[in-house]
């Protein structure tokens, strides 16, 4: 073997490396993809908006809500009470500016509860909730989970996959191919 | 030209085979070393337990690479020494005990993993009802396999338990060229847990 054979050797090494990497990619592709439920994006955006509004109303009116829940009498004024069958919205609160917002969002609250349920349903199907929908990277750029090195609840089994059988077969095949080339 | 390329291929193939052989031989050497060390540890433990009546700790923790115990599966004639950790070095020597999981025989889920092409090559032949025995410094436990499932590589499969439980994992399919896409999970419950003499 002389120096002119070095490029050939390098080519063979590169080919083997690429084969190994391609094999790993193919293996990754064998894993069945997660089932994706059909998601109406307009509904998702709407549920995000309603959940945000409901949260704002809940935080702003928290003191009133606590007072009313504790049975503290609160003076009423002329504004009509919130008409809603929702138990949260039926809280007796003074019709201040905040409570008007609350009353206006009474329906929103009940809807937001439903939207929270929807979020949980999405999570159970492997999809992200409304909040994470904004920040979640696309599926193509999502990184594979790291191998388990320490016990944790719900962790996948440790990575015990071995490349040695593949390398052994690749080695034997390469030798046989080389021998065949030399014979001809 | 063809002959030169053929020679290059032969050289590359020989290098690959040498590397694979080295890994298998070094693994076998480390396995023997672990067996010898475990035998010495058992002898030392017997002397210590005979001269002391201190109670065994409830939860044992191990340093990385430390010997955890011995795993015996009579139906497939498996007899391996378990080391702490599931890295390449530990799994080369033998089955590895997943750090953070319970010690075999103690309350909690004890997870033991190994390569399918070496120490756990016969794990696929086990079925529900087969017996597994673990020996640690504090307990000898006989387990009966109660669950067998095949899950995806990234599928959650390890869960905590209040009762003693043993989980054996390896890659699946057993005969697969390349990194296997699935995992074989065997769960076992203790049959009898007599105290170590």
Coordinates of N, CA and C in Angstrom, one line a residue, chain A:
Chain A
X1 N 0.8 -1.2 0.0 CA 0.0 0.0 0.0 C 0.9 1.2 0.0
X2 N 0.6 2.2 -0.9 CA 1.4 3.4 -1.0 C 0.5 4.6 -0.6
X3 N 1.1 5.8 -0.7 CA 0.5 7.0 -0.3 C -0.8 7.3 -1.2
X4 N -0.7 6.9 -2.4 CA -1.9 7.2 -3.3 C -3.2 6.4 -2.8
X5 N -3.0 5.5 -1.9 CA -4.2 4.8 -1.4 C -4.8 5.4 -0.2
X6 N -4.1 6.4 0.3 CA -4.7 7.1 1.5 C -6.0 7.7 1.3
X7 N -6.2 8.4 0.2 CA -7.6 9.0 -0.1 C -8.7 7.9 -0.1
X8 N -8.3 6.7 -0.7 CA -9.3 5.6 -0.7 C -9.7 5.2 0.7
X9 N -8.6 5.1 1.5 CA -8.8 4.7 2.9 C -9.7 5.7 3.6
X10 N -9.4 7.0 3.4 CA -10.2 8.0 4.0 C -11.7 8.0 3.6
X11 N -11.8 7.7 2.2 CA -13.2 7.6 1.7 C -14.0 6.4 2.4
X12 N -13.3 5.3 2.5 CA -13.9 4.2 3.2 C -14.3 4.5 4.6
X13 N -13.5 5.2 5.3 CA -13.8 5.5 6.7 C -15.0 6.5 6.8
X14 N -15.0 7.5 5.9 CA -16.1 8.4 5.8 C -17.4 7.7 5.5
X15 N -17.3 6.8 4.5 CA -18.5 6.0 4.2 C -19.1 5.2 5.3
X16 N -18.2 4.6 6.1 CA -18.6 3.8 7.3 C -19.2 4.7 8.3
X17 N -18.6 5.9 8.5 CA -19.1 6.8 9.5 C -20.5 7.3 9.1
X18 N -20.6 7.6 7.9 CA -21.9 8.1 7.4 C -23.0 7.0 7.5
X19 N -22.6 5.8 7.2 CA -23.5 4.7 7.3 C -24.0 4.5 8.8
X20 N -23.1 4.6 9.7 CA -23.5 4.5 11.1 C -24.4 5.6 11.5
X21 N -24.1 6.8 11.1 CA -25.0 8.0 11.5 C -26.4 7.8 10.8
X22 N -26.3 7.4 9.5 CA -27.6 7.2 8.8 C -28.4 6.1 9.5
X23 N -27.7 5.1 9.9 CA -28.4 4.0 10.6 C -29.1 4.5 11.9
X24 N -28.4 5.4 12.6 CA -29.0 5.9 13.8 C -30.2 6.8 13.5
X25 N -30.1 7.5 12.4 CA -31.3 8.4 12.0 C -32.4 7.5 11.6
X26 N -32.1 6.4 10.9 CA -33.2 5.6 10.4 C -33.9 4.9 11.6
X27 N -33.1 4.5 12.6 CA -33.7 3.9 13.8 C -34.6 4.9 14.5
X28 N -34.1 6.2 14.5 CA -35.0 7.2 15.2 C -36.3 7.4 14.4
X29 N -36.2 7.2 13.1 CA -37.4 7.3 12.3 C -38.4 6.2 12.5
X30 N -37.8 5.0 13.0 CA -38.7 3.9 13.2 C -39.7 4.1 14.3
X31 N -39.3 4.9 15.3 CA -40.2 5.2 16.4 C -41.4 5.8 15.9
X32 N -42.6 5.2 16.2 CA -43.8 5.8 15.7 C -44.1 7.2 16.1
X33 N -44.5 8.1 15.2 CA -44.7 9.5 15.6 C -45.9 9.6 16.5
X34 N -45.9 10.6 17.4 CA -47.1 10.8 18.2 C -48.3 11.2 17.4
X35 N -49.4 10.7 17.8 CA -50.6 11.0 17.1 C -51.0 12.5 17.4
X36 N -51.2 13.2 16.3 CA -51.5 14.6 16.5 C -53.0 14.9 16.3
X37 N -53.7 15.4 17.3 CA -55.1 15.7 17.2 C -55.3 17.0 16.3
X38 N -56.4 17.1 15.6 CA -56.6 18.3 14.9 C -57.0 19.4 15.8
X39 N -56.2 20.5 15.7 CA -56.4 21.6 16.6 C -56.9 22.8 15.8
X40 N -58.0 23.4 16.2 CA -58.4 24.6 15.5 C -57.7 25.8 16.2
X41 N -56.8 26.5 15.4 CA -55.9 27.5 15.9 C -56.7 28.7 16.4
X42 N -57.8 29.0 15.8 CA -58.6 30.1 16.2 C -59.2 29.9 17.6
X43 N -59.7 28.6 17.8 CA -60.2 28.3 19.1 C -59.2 28.4 20.1
X44 N -57.9 27.9 19.8 CA -56.8 27.9 20.7 C -56.5 29.4 21.1
X45 N -56.4 30.3 20.1 CA -56.1 31.7 20.4 C -57.2 32.2 21.3
X46 N -58.5 31.9 21.0 CA -59.6 32.4 21.7 C -59.5 31.9 23.2
X47 N -59.2 30.7 23.4 CA -59.1 30.1 24.7 C -58.0 30.8 25.5
X48 N -56.9 31.1 24.8 CA -55.7 31.8 25.5 C -56.2 33.2 25.9
X49 N -56.9 33.9 25.0 CA -57.3 35.2 25.4 C -58.3 35.2 26.6
X50 N -59.2 34.3 26.5 CA -60.2 34.2 27.6 C -59.6 33.8 28.9
X51 N -58.7 32.8 28.8 CA -58.0 32.4 30.1 C -57.2 33.6 30.7
X52 N -56.6 34.4 29.8 CA -55.8 35.6 30.3 C -56.8 36.6 31.0
X53 N -57.9 36.9 30.3 CA -58.8 37.8 30.8 C -59.4 37.3 32.2
X54 N -59.7 36.1 32.2 CA -60.3 35.5 33.4 C -59.3 35.6 34.6
X55 N -58.1 35.3 34.3 CA -57.0 35.4 35.3 C -56.9 36.8 35.8
X56 N -56.8 37.7 34.9 CA -56.7 39.1 35.3 C -57.9 39.5 36.2
X57 N -59.1 39.2 35.8 CA -60.2 39.5 36.6 C -60.2 38.9 38.0
X58 N -59.7 37.6 38.0 CA -59.6 36.9 39.3 C -58.6 37.6 40.2
X59 N -57.5 38.0 39.7 CA -56.4 38.6 40.5 C -56.9 39.9 41.0
X60 N -57.4 40.8 40.1 CA -57.8 42.1 40.5 C -58.9 42.1 41.6
X61 N -59.8 41.2 41.4 CA -61.0 41.1 42.4 C -60.8 40.2 43.5
X62 N -59.5 39.7 43.7 CA -59.3 38.7 44.7 C -59.8 39.1 46.1
X63 N -59.5 40.4 46.5 CA -59.8 40.8 47.9 C -61.3 40.8 48.1
X64 N -62.1 41.3 47.1 CA -63.5 41.3 47.2 C -64.0 39.9 47.3
X65 N -63.5 39.0 46.5 CA -63.9 37.6 46.4 C -63.7 37.0 47.8
X66 N -62.5 37.2 48.4 CA -62.2 36.6 49.7 C -63.2 37.2 50.7
X67 N -63.4 38.5 50.7 CA -64.3 39.1 51.7 C -65.7 38.5 51.6
X68 N -66.2 38.4 50.3 CA -67.5 37.8 50.2 C -67.6 36.4 50.6
X69 N -66.6 35.6 50.3 CA -66.6 34.2 50.6 C -66.5 34.1 52.2
X70 N -65.9 35.1 52.8 CA -65.8 35.0 54.3 C -67.1 35.5 55.0
X71 N -68.0 36.0 54.2 CA -69.3 36.5 54.7 C -69.3 37.9 55.2
X72 N -68.3 38.7 54.8 CA -68.2 40.1 55.2 C -69.3 40.8 54.3
X73 N -70.1 41.6 55.0 CA -71.1 42.3 54.2 C -70.5 43.5 53.5
X74 N -70.9 43.6 52.3 CA -70.3 44.6 51.4 C -71.5 45.5 50.9
X75 N -71.3 46.8 51.0 CA -72.4 47.7 50.5 C -72.6 47.5 49.0
X76 N -73.9 47.5 48.6 CA -74.2 47.4 47.2 C -74.5 48.8 46.6
X77 N -74.3 49.0 45.4 CA -74.7 50.2 44.7 C -75.7 49.8 43.6
X78 N -75.9 50.7 42.7 CA -77.0 50.6 41.8 C -76.8 49.6 40.6
X79 N -75.6 49.2 40.4 CA -75.3 48.3 39.3 C -75.9 47.0 39.5
X80 N -76.5 46.4 38.5 CA -77.1 45.1 38.6 C -76.1 43.9 38.9
X81 N -76.6 42.9 39.6 CA -75.6 41.8 39.9 C -75.4 41.0 38.6
X82 N -74.3 40.3 38.6 CA -73.9 39.5 37.5 C -74.9 38.4 37.3
X83 N -75.5 38.2 36.1 CA -76.4 37.2 35.8 C -75.6 36.0 35.2
X84 N -75.5 35.0 35.9 CA -74.8 33.8 35.4 C -75.1 32.6 36.3
X85 N -75.1 31.5 35.6 CA -75.3 30.3 36.4 C -74.1 29.8 37.0
X86 N -73.0 30.4 36.6 CA -71.7 29.9 37.1 C -71.5 30.2 38.6
X87 N -71.1 29.3 39.3 CA -71.0 29.5 40.8 C -69.9 30.5 41.1
X88 N -68.9 30.5 40.4 CA -67.8 31.5 40.6 C -68.4 32.9 40.3
X89 N -69.1 33.1 39.3 CA -69.6 34.4 38.9 C -70.7 34.8 39.9
X90 N -71.4 33.9 40.5 CA -72.5 34.2 41.4 C -72.0 34.7 42.8
X91 N -70.7 34.9 42.9 CA -70.2 35.4 44.2 C -70.7 36.8 44.4
X92 N -71.2 37.1 45.6 CA -71.8 38.4 45.9 C -70.7 39.5 46.1
X93 N -70.5 40.3 45.1 CA -69.4 41.3 45.2 C -70.0 42.6 44.8
X94 N -69.5 43.7 45.4 CA -70.0 45.0 45.0 C -69.7 45.3 43.6
X95 N -70.7 46.0 42.9 CA -70.5 46.3 41.5 C -69.5 47.4 41.3
X96 N -68.3 47.2 41.8 CA -67.3 48.2 41.5 C -66.8 48.1 40.1
X97 N -65.8 48.9 39.7 CA -65.3 48.8 38.4 C -64.7 47.4 38.1
X98 N -64.1 46.9 39.2 CA -63.5 45.5 39.0 C -64.6 44.5 38.9
X99 N -65.6 44.6 39.7 CA -66.6 43.6 39.7 C -67.4 43.6 38.4
X100 N -67.5 44.8 37.8 CA -68.2 44.9 36.5 C -67.4 44.1 35.5
X101 N -66.1 44.3 35.6 CA -65.2 43.4 34.7 C -65.5 42.0 35.0
X102 N -65.6 41.7 36.3 CA -65.8 40.3 36.7 C -67.1 39.8 36.1
X103 N -68.2 40.7 36.3 CA -69.5 40.3 35.8 C -69.5 40.1 34.3
X104 N -68.7 41.0 33.6 CA -68.6 41.0 32.2 C -67.9 39.7 31.8
X105 N -67.0 39.2 32.7 CA -66.3 38.0 32.3 C -66.8 36.8 33.0
X106 N -68.1 37.0 33.6 CA -68.6 35.8 34.2 C -68.7 34.6 33.3
X107 N -69.2 35.0 32.1 CA -69.3 33.9 31.1 C -67.9 33.4 30.7
X108 N -67.0 34.4 30.6 CA -65.7 34.0 30.3 C -65.1 33.1 31.3
X109 N -65.4 33.3 32.5 CA -64.9 32.4 33.6 C -65.3 30.9 33.3
X110 N -66.6 30.8 33.1 CA -67.1 29.4 32.9 C -66.4 28.9 31.6
X111 N -66.3 29.7 30.7 CA -65.7 29.3 29.4 C -64.2 28.9 29.7
X112 N -63.6 29.8 30.5 CA -62.1 29.5 30.7 C -61.9 28.2 31.5
X113 N -62.9 27.9 32.3 CA -62.8 26.6 33.0 C -62.9 25.5 32.0
X114 N -63.8 25.7 31.0 CA -63.8 24.7 30.0 C -62.5 24.6 29.2
X115 N -62.0 25.8 29.0 CA -60.7 25.9 28.2 C -59.6 25.2 28.9
X116 N -59.6 25.3 30.3 CA -58.6 24.6 31.0 C -58.8 23.1 30.9
X117 N -60.0 22.7 30.9 CA -60.2 21.2 30.6 C -59.7 20.8 29.2
X118 N -59.9 21.7 28.3 CA -59.4 21.4 26.9 C -57.9 21.3 26.9
X119 N -57.3 22.2 27.7 CA -55.8 22.1 27.8 C -55.4 20.8 28.3
X120 N -56.0 20.3 29.4 CA -55.6 19.0 29.9 C -55.8 17.9 28.9
X121 N -56.9 18.0 28.2 CA -57.2 17.0 27.2 C -56.0 17.0 26.1
X122 N -55.6 18.3 25.7 CA -54.5 18.4 24.8 C -53.3 17.7 25.3
X123 N -53.0 18.0 26.6 CA -51.8 17.4 27.2 C -51.9 15.9 27.2
X124 N -53.0 15.4 27.4 CA -53.1 13.9 27.5 C -52.9 13.3 26.1
X125 N -53.1 14.1 25.1 CA -52.9 13.6 23.7 C -51.5 13.9 23.2
X126 N -50.7 14.5 24.1 CA -49.3 14.8 23.7 C -49.1 16.2 23.2
X127 N -50.2 17.0 23.1 CA -50.0 18.3 22.5 C -49.8 19.3 23.7
X128 N -49.3 20.4 23.3 CA -49.0 21.4 24.4 C -50.2 22.3 24.6
X129 N -50.3 22.9 25.8 CA -51.4 23.7 26.1 C -51.3 25.1 25.5
X130 N -52.2 26.0 25.7 CA -52.2 27.3 25.0 C -50.9 28.1 25.3
X131 N -50.5 28.1 26.6 CA -49.4 28.9 27.0 C -48.1 28.4 26.3
X132 N -47.9 27.1 26.3 CA -46.7 26.5 25.7 C -46.8 26.5 24.2
X133 N -48.0 26.7 23.7 CA -48.2 26.7 22.2 C -47.4 27.9 21.6
X134 N -47.2 29.0 22.4 CA -46.5 30.1 21.9 C -45.0 29.9 21.8
X135 N -44.5 29.1 22.8 CA -43.1 29.0 23.0 C -42.6 27.7 22.5
X136 N -43.4 26.7 22.3 CA -43.0 25.4 21.9 C -42.3 25.4 20.5
X137 N -41.1 24.8 20.4 CA -40.5 24.8 19.1 C -41.3 23.8 18.1
X138 N -41.1 24.0 16.8 CA -41.7 23.0 15.9 C -41.2 21.6 16.1
X139 N -42.1 20.7 15.8 CA -41.8 19.3 16.0 C -40.4 18.9 15.4
X140 N -40.1 19.5 14.2 CA -38.9 19.1 13.5 C -37.7 19.5 14.3
X141 N -37.7 20.6 15.1 CA -36.5 21.0 15.8 C -36.5 20.6 17.2
X142 N -37.5 19.8 17.6 CA -37.5 19.3 19.0 C -36.4 18.3 19.2
X143 N -35.7 18.5 20.3 CA -34.6 17.5 20.6 C -35.1 16.3 21.3
X144 N -34.4 15.2 21.0 CA -34.8 13.9 21.6 C -34.5 14.0 23.1
X145 N -35.3 13.4 24.0 CA -35.0 13.4 25.4 C -33.7 12.8 25.7
X146 N -33.1 13.2 26.8 CA -31.8 12.7 27.2 C -31.9 11.3 27.8
X147 N -30.9 10.6 27.7 CA -30.9 9.2 28.2 C -31.0 9.2 29.7
X148 N -31.7 8.2 30.2 CA -32.0 8.2 31.7 C -30.7 7.7 32.4
X149 N -30.2 8.5 33.3 CA -29.0 8.2 34.1 C -29.3 8.1 35.6
X150 N -30.5 8.6 35.9 CA -30.9 8.6 37.3 C -32.4 8.3 37.4
X151 N -32.9 7.6 38.4 CA -34.3 7.2 38.5 C -35.1 8.4 38.8
X152 N -36.2 8.4 38.1 CA -37.3 9.5 38.2 C -38.6 8.9 37.8
X153 N -39.6 9.4 38.5 CA -41.0 8.9 38.1 C -41.3 9.2 36.7
X154 N -41.7 8.2 35.9 CA -42.1 8.3 34.5 C -40.9 8.4 33.6
X155 N -39.7 8.1 34.1 CA -38.5 8.2 33.2 C -38.5 7.0 32.2
X156 N -38.0 7.2 31.0 CA -37.9 6.0 30.1 C -36.7 5.1 30.6
X157 N -36.7 3.9 30.1 CA -35.7 3.0 30.5 C -34.3 3.5 30.1
X158 N -33.3 3.1 30.8 CA -31.9 3.6 30.5 C -31.5 3.1 29.0
X159 N -30.6 3.9 28.5 CA -30.2 3.6 27.1 C -29.2 2.4 27.1
X160 N -29.7 1.2 26.7 CA -28.8 0.1 26.7 C -28.5 -0.4 25.3
X161 N -28.9 0.5 24.4 CA -28.6 0.1 23.0 C -27.1 0.1 22.7
X162 N -26.7 -1.0 22.0 CA -25.3 -1.2 21.8 C -25.0 -1.2 20.3
X163 N -24.0 -0.5 19.9 CA -23.6 -0.5 18.4 C -22.7 -1.6 18.1
X164 N -22.2 -2.4 19.1 CA -21.2 -3.4 18.8 C -21.7 -4.4 17.7
X165 N -22.9 -5.0 17.9 CA -23.3 -6.0 16.8 C -23.3 -5.4 15.4
X166 N -23.7 -4.1 15.3 CA -23.7 -3.4 14.0 C -22.3 -3.3 13.5
X167 N -21.4 -2.8 14.4 CA -20.0 -2.6 14.0 C -19.4 -4.0 13.6
X168 N -19.7 -5.0 14.3 CA -19.1 -6.3 14.0 C -19.6 -6.8 12.6
X169 N -20.9 -6.6 12.3 CA -21.4 -7.0 11.0 C -20.8 -6.1 9.9
X170 N -20.7 -4.8 10.2 CA -20.1 -3.9 9.2 C -18.6 -4.3 9.0
X171 N -17.9 -4.7 10.0 CA -16.5 -5.1 9.8 C -16.4 -6.3 8.9
X172 N -17.2 -7.3 9.2 CA -17.2 -8.5 8.4 C -17.5 -8.2 7.0
X173 N -18.6 -7.4 6.8 CA -19.0 -7.1 5.4 C -17.9 -6.3 4.7
X174 N -17.3 -5.4 5.4 CA -16.2 -4.6 4.7 C -15.1 -5.5 4.3
X175 N -14.7 -6.5 5.2 CA -13.6 -7.4 4.9 C -14.0 -8.2 3.7
X176 N -15.2 -8.7 3.7 CA -15.6 -9.6 2.5 C -15.6 -8.8 1.2
X177 N -16.1 -7.5 1.3 CA -16.1 -6.7 0.1 C -14.7 -6.4 -0.4
X178 N -13.8 -6.2 0.6 CA -12.4 -5.9 0.2 C -11.8 -7.1 -0.4
X179 N -12.1 -8.3 0.1 CA -11.5 -9.5 -0.4 C -12.0 -9.8 -1.8
X180 N -13.3 -9.5 -2.0 CA -13.9 -9.7 -3.3 C -13.3 -8.7 -4.4
X181 N -13.0 -7.5 -3.9 CA -12.4 -6.5 -4.8 C -11.0 -7.0 -5.2
X182 N -10.3 -7.5 -4.3 CA -8.9 -7.9 -4.5 C -8.8 -9.1 -5.4
X183 N -9.8 -10.0 -5.4 CA -9.8 -11.2 -6.2 C -10.0 -10.8 -7.7
X184 N -10.9 -9.9 -8.0 CA -11.2 -9.5 -9.4 C -10.1 -8.7 -10.0

